[in-house]
Amino acid sequence: MMFAVLPESLSTLVFPKIQSSTRPHLVSRARVYHLKTIYMPAVRQSSFFSGTSTHFSSREVERTNRLLRYPHPALRSINAKITPKEIADGSISKIANEMLMIMYATDGVGLAAPQVGFNKRLMVYNPTGDKSKWLNELIIINPTIATFSKRLELDQEGCLSFPGIDGNILRSDWIKFEALNLKGRKIRKKVVGFEARIFQHEFDHLEGKLFIDRLDRNDREEVQESLDRLVQEFGEGGAL
């Protein structure tokens, strides 16, 4: 089932454009929607971004080249569940750790397996985006969403598979999910705020859904030229 947090009454609304700060990493002012209640909270100091580092080692360059860009068909493909055997033989651990290195090399905070051409239900993230803070890393296998907040927050997102493209996306304020860890043990976790936004973004990837699918009409029109350029660069065989 596709993950959706928008009530039908909100899914067709066109929200006013949020003016981004000129500070780096897409710092923006969030708006929160809870059924019919709309209010403005304090300015968020962290937001979802996709940067590109300009100082790569040769190994990091190799890693960034493995990152798939829209409209590669793997980004729209079905992602299979990971089997107990794949967990036990250590192959998932190796892939997950390489995904983390790709994520750090591209200044990301999250990455899903289809973004590196591995169509399995695996994602990684670190809300700090800092590889020295490895205790904040999370490797998530076969996630499912147990429940989510009806309180919705509008904030700016980008994606490593869409370089230089961003837009305002509605997400649930918190999420409770179930998944497996690298030992094959079931984990349950509630994530809130920025971490919840990262989780939902990466979970969408596992469903074959991309953040551009959640843009309102105005934001989609603003980025369409950039999307068309990516499609042209990719050539034939892309999955829009």
Short mmCIF file of C-alpha atoms in Angstrom, two decimals:
data_model
loop_
_atom_site.label_atom_id
_atom_site.label_comp_id
_atom_site.label_asym_id
_atom_site.label_seq_id
_atom_site.Cartn_x
_atom_site.Cartn_y
_atom_site.Cartn_z
CA MET A 1 0.00 0.00 0.00
CA MET A 2 1.23 3.47 -0.81
CA PHE A 3 1.99 5.53 2.28
CA ALA A 4 -0.21 8.61 2.40
CA VAL A 5 -0.67 11.06 5.22
CA LEU A 6 -2.89 13.61 3.51
CA PRO A 7 -6.61 13.67 4.19
CA GLU A 8 -8.51 13.86 0.92
CA SER A 9 -9.58 17.41 1.73
CA LEU A 10 -5.94 18.51 1.87
CA SER A 11 -4.52 16.54 -1.02
CA THR A 12 -5.79 18.94 -3.70
CA LEU A 13 -5.06 22.21 -1.93
CA VAL A 14 -2.53 24.61 -3.40
CA PHE A 15 -0.50 26.11 -0.56
CA PRO A 16 1.17 29.50 -0.73
CA LYS A 17 4.84 29.51 -1.64
CA ILE A 18 7.17 29.54 1.36
CA GLN A 19 10.14 31.82 0.93
CA SER A 20 13.33 29.99 1.80
CA SER A 21 16.08 31.48 3.84
CA THR A 22 19.29 32.38 2.04
CA ARG A 23 21.17 30.36 4.63
CA PRO A 24 22.51 27.00 3.42
CA HIS A 25 20.76 23.64 3.53
CA LEU A 26 17.27 24.92 2.72
CA VAL A 27 16.40 26.29 6.13
CA SER A 28 12.73 27.20 5.91
CA ARG A 29 9.72 28.20 7.96
CA ALA A 30 7.42 25.25 8.48
CA ARG A 31 3.64 25.32 8.47
CA VAL A 32 1.61 22.76 10.39
CA TYR A 33 -1.82 21.48 9.41
CA HIS A 34 -4.07 19.54 11.79
CA LEU A 35 -7.41 18.78 10.20
CA LYS A 36 -9.02 22.25 10.05
CA THR A 37 -6.53 23.89 12.40
CA ILE A 38 -3.66 25.78 10.77
CA TYR A 39 -0.97 27.59 12.71
CA MET A 40 2.63 28.73 12.35
CA PRO A 41 5.24 27.29 14.75
CA ALA A 42 8.72 28.59 15.41
CA VAL A 43 11.30 28.57 12.63
CA ARG A 44 12.89 25.16 12.14
CA GLN A 45 16.66 25.23 12.32
CA SER A 46 17.11 22.01 10.35
CA SER A 47 15.41 21.00 7.14
CA PHE A 48 15.61 18.27 4.54
CA PHE A 49 18.28 18.97 1.95
CA SER A 50 20.34 17.43 -0.78
CA GLY A 51 23.69 19.09 -1.13
CA THR A 52 26.74 18.28 -3.15
CA SER A 53 30.17 18.43 -1.58
CA THR A 54 32.90 20.02 -3.68
CA HIS A 55 35.81 18.25 -1.94
CA PHE A 56 35.72 14.50 -2.64
CA SER A 57 38.39 11.87 -2.31
CA SER A 58 38.71 9.45 -5.25
CA ARG A 59 36.75 6.87 -3.25
CA GLU A 60 34.01 9.40 -2.54
CA VAL A 61 33.80 10.31 -6.22
CA GLU A 62 33.30 6.62 -7.00
CA ARG A 63 30.52 6.50 -4.41
CA THR A 64 28.71 9.59 -5.70
CA ASN A 65 28.75 8.10 -9.19
CA ARG A 66 26.74 5.15 -7.89
CA LEU A 67 23.84 7.38 -6.90
CA LEU A 68 20.97 7.10 -9.40
CA ARG A 69 19.28 10.21 -10.68
CA TYR A 70 15.72 10.70 -11.85
CA PRO A 71 14.25 9.29 -14.07
CA HIS A 72 16.21 6.04 -13.65
CA PRO A 73 13.64 3.20 -13.71
CA ALA A 74 15.00 1.70 -10.47
CA LEU A 75 13.49 4.68 -8.64
CA ARG A 76 10.00 3.57 -9.72
CA SER A 77 10.49 -0.19 -9.48
CA ILE A 78 8.94 -2.60 -6.98
CA ASN A 79 11.17 -3.15 -3.96
CA ALA A 80 11.17 -6.68 -2.59
CA LYS A 81 11.33 -7.65 1.06
CA ILE A 82 14.74 -8.68 2.33
CA THR A 83 14.95 -12.33 3.32
CA PRO A 84 16.34 -13.77 6.57
CA LYS A 85 19.10 -15.44 4.53
CA GLU A 86 20.19 -12.09 3.09
CA ILE A 87 20.41 -10.67 6.60
CA ALA A 88 22.26 -13.69 8.00
CA ASP A 89 24.93 -13.86 5.29
CA GLY A 90 26.04 -10.27 5.96
CA SER A 91 25.31 -8.96 2.47
CA ILE A 92 22.69 -6.47 3.70
CA SER A 93 25.10 -5.12 6.31
CA LYS A 94 27.71 -4.47 3.61
CA ILE A 95 25.21 -2.75 1.32
CA ALA A 96 23.79 -0.65 4.16
CA ASN A 97 27.22 0.56 5.23
CA GLU A 98 28.13 1.44 1.66
CA MET A 99 24.84 3.35 1.40
CA LEU A 100 25.80 5.34 4.48
CA MET A 101 29.13 6.24 2.89
CA ILE A 102 27.38 7.35 -0.31
CA MET A 103 24.97 9.40 1.78
CA TYR A 104 27.79 11.19 3.61
CA ALA A 105 29.78 11.71 0.41
CA THR A 106 26.83 13.61 -1.07
CA ASP A 107 25.98 15.60 2.08
CA GLY A 108 22.72 13.72 2.58
CA VAL A 109 20.84 12.73 5.71
CA GLY A 110 19.04 9.68 4.31
CA LEU A 111 19.21 7.18 1.46
CA ALA A 112 17.00 4.35 0.21
CA ALA A 113 18.28 1.22 -1.51
CA PRO A 114 16.59 1.88 -4.88
CA GLN A 115 18.63 5.09 -5.14
CA VAL A 116 21.72 2.91 -5.60
CA GLY A 117 19.96 0.42 -7.88
CA PHE A 118 19.23 -2.17 -5.19
CA ASN A 119 15.48 -2.76 -5.30
CA LYS A 120 15.00 -4.08 -1.80
CA ARG A 121 13.22 -2.63 1.22
CA LEU A 122 16.23 -1.10 2.92
CA MET A 123 16.96 2.45 3.99
CA VAL A 124 19.51 4.29 6.09
CA TYR A 125 19.64 7.72 7.67
CA ASN A 126 21.42 9.95 10.13
CA PRO A 127 19.49 13.13 11.02
CA THR A 128 22.74 14.94 11.81
CA GLY A 129 24.29 14.22 8.41
CA ASP A 130 27.61 13.92 10.29
CA LYS A 131 29.49 10.64 9.86
CA SER A 132 31.42 11.28 13.07
CA LYS A 133 28.08 11.02 14.93
CA TRP A 134 27.59 7.39 13.95
CA LEU A 135 25.46 6.66 17.03
CA ASN A 136 22.67 8.56 15.25
CA GLU A 137 22.75 6.21 12.25
CA LEU A 138 19.77 3.98 11.66
CA ILE A 139 19.65 1.02 9.27
CA ILE A 140 16.07 -0.05 8.62
CA ILE A 141 15.03 -3.32 6.94
CA ASN A 142 11.52 -4.10 5.67
CA PRO A 143 9.84 -1.15 7.40
CA THR A 144 6.09 -0.88 7.83
CA ILE A 145 4.18 2.06 9.27
CA ALA A 146 2.10 1.18 12.33
CA THR A 147 0.48 4.57 12.83
CA PHE A 148 1.09 8.22 12.07
CA SER A 149 0.08 11.67 13.24
CA LYS A 150 -2.87 13.45 11.65
CA ARG A 151 -1.01 16.64 12.42
CA LEU A 152 0.72 17.65 9.20
CA GLU A 153 3.74 19.86 8.75
CA LEU A 154 4.74 21.65 5.56
CA ASP A 155 8.48 22.06 5.06
CA GLN A 156 11.06 22.13 2.32
CA GLU A 157 12.63 18.93 1.00
CA GLY A 158 15.16 17.94 -1.62
CA CYS A 159 16.42 14.56 -2.75
CA LEU A 160 19.85 13.20 -3.65
CA SER A 161 18.35 11.75 -6.83
CA PHE A 162 17.11 15.22 -7.84
CA PRO A 163 20.18 17.48 -7.59
CA GLY A 164 19.35 21.15 -7.16
CA ILE A 165 15.58 20.57 -6.95
CA ASP A 166 13.48 21.17 -3.85
CA GLY A 167 9.92 21.94 -2.86
CA ASN A 168 7.46 22.18 0.02
CA ILE A 169 6.06 18.83 1.17
CA LEU A 170 3.37 17.95 3.72
CA ARG A 171 4.36 15.18 6.14
CA SER A 172 3.00 13.75 9.36
CA ASP A 173 4.54 15.30 12.45
CA TRP A 174 5.33 11.85 13.89
CA ILE A 175 5.45 8.24 12.74
CA LYS A 176 5.51 4.89 14.53
CA PHE A 177 7.10 2.13 12.50
CA GLU A 178 8.15 -1.49 12.75
CA ALA A 179 11.15 -2.99 10.98
CA LEU A 180 14.07 -5.38 11.31
CA ASN A 181 17.61 -4.51 12.34
CA LEU A 182 20.83 -6.01 10.98
CA LYS A 183 20.47 -8.93 13.38
CA GLY A 184 17.04 -9.74 11.99
CA ARG A 185 15.33 -8.66 15.19
CA LYS A 186 12.11 -6.70 15.13
CA ILE A 187 12.36 -3.07 16.19
CA ARG A 188 9.62 -0.57 16.96
CA LYS A 189 10.29 3.14 17.04
CA LYS A 190 8.48 6.46 17.16
CA VAL A 191 10.16 9.30 15.29
CA VAL A 192 9.13 12.93 15.43
CA GLY A 193 9.83 16.20 13.66
CA PHE A 194 12.78 16.26 11.29
CA GLU A 195 13.57 12.56 11.81
CA ALA A 196 9.95 11.67 11.00
CA ARG A 197 10.25 13.68 7.78
CA ILE A 198 13.41 11.82 6.77
CA PHE A 199 11.78 8.46 7.50
CA GLN A 200 8.70 9.29 5.42
CA HIS A 201 10.81 10.52 2.51
CA GLU A 202 12.90 7.33 2.44
CA PHE A 203 9.85 5.13 3.00
CA ASP A 204 8.25 6.73 -0.04
CA HIS A 205 11.27 5.60 -2.08
CA LEU A 206 10.60 2.00 -1.02
CA GLU A 207 7.05 2.41 -2.31
CA GLY A 208 8.27 3.72 -5.66
CA LYS A 209 7.00 7.16 -4.76
CA LEU A 210 9.19 10.26 -5.17
CA PHE A 211 9.02 13.58 -3.38
CA ILE A 212 8.05 15.36 -6.60
CA ASP A 213 4.81 13.33 -6.54
CA ARG A 214 3.84 15.23 -3.39
CA LEU A 215 4.54 18.73 -4.69
CA ASP A 216 1.56 21.03 -5.07
CA ARG A 217 0.74 22.39 -8.50
CA ASN A 218 2.67 25.64 -8.08
CA ASP A 219 5.87 23.99 -6.83
CA ARG A 220 5.67 21.32 -9.54
CA GLU A 221 5.44 23.98 -12.22
CA GLU A 222 8.48 25.76 -10.75
CA VAL A 223 10.69 22.67 -10.95
CA GLN A 224 9.33 21.21 -14.19
CA GLU A 225 12.06 22.76 -16.33
CA SER A 226 14.73 21.18 -14.11
CA LEU A 227 12.93 17.82 -14.24
CA ASP A 228 12.74 18.00 -18.02
CA ARG A 229 16.48 18.64 -18.11
CA LEU A 230 17.15 15.51 -16.02
CA VAL A 231 14.91 13.47 -18.32
CA GLN A 232 16.77 14.79 -21.36
CA GLU A 233 20.16 13.99 -19.81
CA PHE A 234 19.03 10.45 -18.99
CA GLY A 235 17.76 9.69 -22.48
CA GLU A 236 15.42 6.89 -23.46
CA GLY A 237 14.06 4.38 -20.98
CA GLY A 238 13.38 6.69 -18.07
CA ALA A 239 10.47 6.13 -15.68
CA LEU A 240 8.65 9.39 -15.00
#
